């Protein structure tokens, strides 16, 4: 049944696909099928129901299908396995894994591999499943886990590098004892595999070859001839353009961002892993394509030189000779890949640079501020009060300090000695490290401030939040209905110990100013606003270059204010890092480009690959390689040409997104969800349409009302629909700066020709009706000293009854609407590629 026949509009049959293992909760998978005939139109349907819509075969009859395949099913199999060459269909080779099956043997193995990863199966569970399948059809599939693994395409040449369990020195391959004369401890490989103190290295070159050949990706444009007025991605950043102009990298090259950070594996054990992860900076949505090329495992801190040595060697080769791969035209291509940026927290960074930790003198990675110890509590803490005459570190100075430190046997300006990372071409040992805002700002400064406000030791101080005020703040937080673009709903500050980095980000960017107004003193709110506004601006997808001076001034003023409002002892290293944040943005673009979010998210995925307490690195490495290799296997078994039921199942195993059953695709790129309703437009809506189209008495051919619409991967909902839910997707900011609340979303066919005998065939488009929210000025959110004359982070707004019409494509962002009596605030959501 078509959409038109079912009372709706059928405007296209595009099918939306998602990234493998993507857990983004904002977008919904939408089938391009036409309307069904039953069920709640707004209910999300599981994939098996979706399959029935496509193939028309009831799954309950699967038990008898093997004996009753029939001519119809065979014909369907032939029809579904047709390929086209110059417009002429021909039958593809299709050999089912068993008679009557809908997939080939290779496709069945692919499905099993994806199934094992989706459900984190142990080796025992996989063996039991294979044994069960063997009983159903002997010989059809591998009968043991060993045989199943042999069927998989795996990246070869991964190798183990062991260290002495006593002194930590590297043990050469084939050696039976530690090579250090003072140690000579006996080496036992089996014992080391159980206890740890070793690393496993997976060559990145094969992973890159696999990525270039088998993954679909798009890259940011490169233009080395001139600087743009905006910083939007790494390819138009200062350091990147400098490397292009100097010929150190070329237009066709790629650059790597990498991360090294420890991850605890078990709460009741000291065992941890330290992976080396990297991603390509030029690739859009790069968080979906994270590579792991090395991993340390053990109860002790890693021998960093042992972990980094193979990575540095391979990166040098990639930078000089590149990786050879075959493109879709069968042409051999050589692509050079250069190590470019390292993002790590303040604990791992000095280890990688072979420098003093932040709690020692000259502990800053980017300047030569000495720091000083001041009393706090019962001891002393290292603090970094703001200074204007600080000398910045440079690569040449670091190298000189490293050589001098080796000669003298002492630290020089906080440098202990050379780092292996200094050998990397195109990598600056100073500037290529960035102050990761996830650790320094979210898990650092804002969390530190909240704990300071709520600390009982702060009692009597102006900024202390007592029990009654805390209850007021919590009530305000819990009343906020965040849109679905914010993965985690607001939680009470009493649960802050369990907050994730994204929750601290949401608190800083959206909630903090409104919920703390009237609780914290005005100077402290204005001080917090400097940080909130600056981070908001540095997270924008386009940052005007001429705004960076004022943002830097605002952050410096915040650092100065820390000493004035909270005392010198609270000028922590995380606060000091704010003075280097704008420099990082100039070099590499918005701070989200080089944040550790994607690597921390992947750390969670790696931890889920552990299904037992033995041979943990082998478990993680094997499953990670299999996960990265699924597209290779899918291409080999031609999964895209498989029957729709098989393809749906494979896609279901690769995603946690839900599918909506009823959808209509509009020509303007929007997707209307659910069943439409029809009614006449009221006078206010007609007037709004006249204003939108610039024509009096717009002629409307057809109109359908929808409660939910998907556009550019974002779900919008009407205010009436959101009223009964915990999420509010109805408040938006348009491209011209208008705030509003969505009252209706309509798909209309409008004619503006003015001819009474109109025979036009107007194209449908999605129109949004808003109740305007007017912006009120607020002195609280201005600071002329640092150039903030008007801020909308957040905006103070007032509700009106004025109806405005906009095209859905003119909606800029969704907003968080917060009613903190007597004020109403709207905060636009930052759209980044960062994970949850």
mmCIF file of C-alpha atoms in Angstrom, residues 223-228 237-249 251 545:
data_model
loop_
_atom_site.group_PDB
_atom_site.id
_atom_site.type_symbol
_atom_site.label_atom_id
_atom_site.label_comp_id
_atom_site.label_asym_id
_atom_site.label_seq_id
_atom_site.Cartn_x
_atom_site.Cartn_y
_atom_site.Cartn_z
ATOM 1 C CA UNK A 223 43.345 24.856 0.861
ATOM 2 C CA UNK A 224 46.953 25.753 1.595
ATOM 3 C CA UNK A 225 46.939 28.997 -0.406
ATOM 4 C CA UNK A 226 45.096 31.193 2.076
ATOM 5 C CA UNK A 227 43.748 31.238 5.600
ATOM 6 C CA UNK A 228 39.987 31.239 5.996
ATOM 7 C CA UNK A 237 44.230 25.477 11.183
ATOM 8 C CA UNK A 238 47.496 27.398 11.476
ATOM 9 C CA UNK A 239 49.868 24.504 12.177
ATOM 10 C CA UNK A 240 48.365 22.348 9.428
ATOM 11 C CA UNK A 241 48.578 25.147 6.846
ATOM 12 C CA UNK A 242 52.174 25.816 7.861
ATOM 13 C CA UNK A 243 53.113 22.167 7.245
ATOM 14 C CA UNK A 244 51.389 22.295 3.829
ATOM 15 C CA UNK A 245 53.170 25.468 2.800
ATOM 16 C CA UNK A 246 56.551 24.158 3.888
ATOM 17 C CA UNK A 247 55.992 20.958 1.917
ATOM 18 C CA UNK A 248 56.276 18.699 4.957
ATOM 19 C CA UNK A 249 52.871 17.242 4.096
ATOM 20 C CA UNK A 251 47.435 17.681 -0.333
ATOM 21 C CA UNK A 545 39.689 33.911 13.873
#
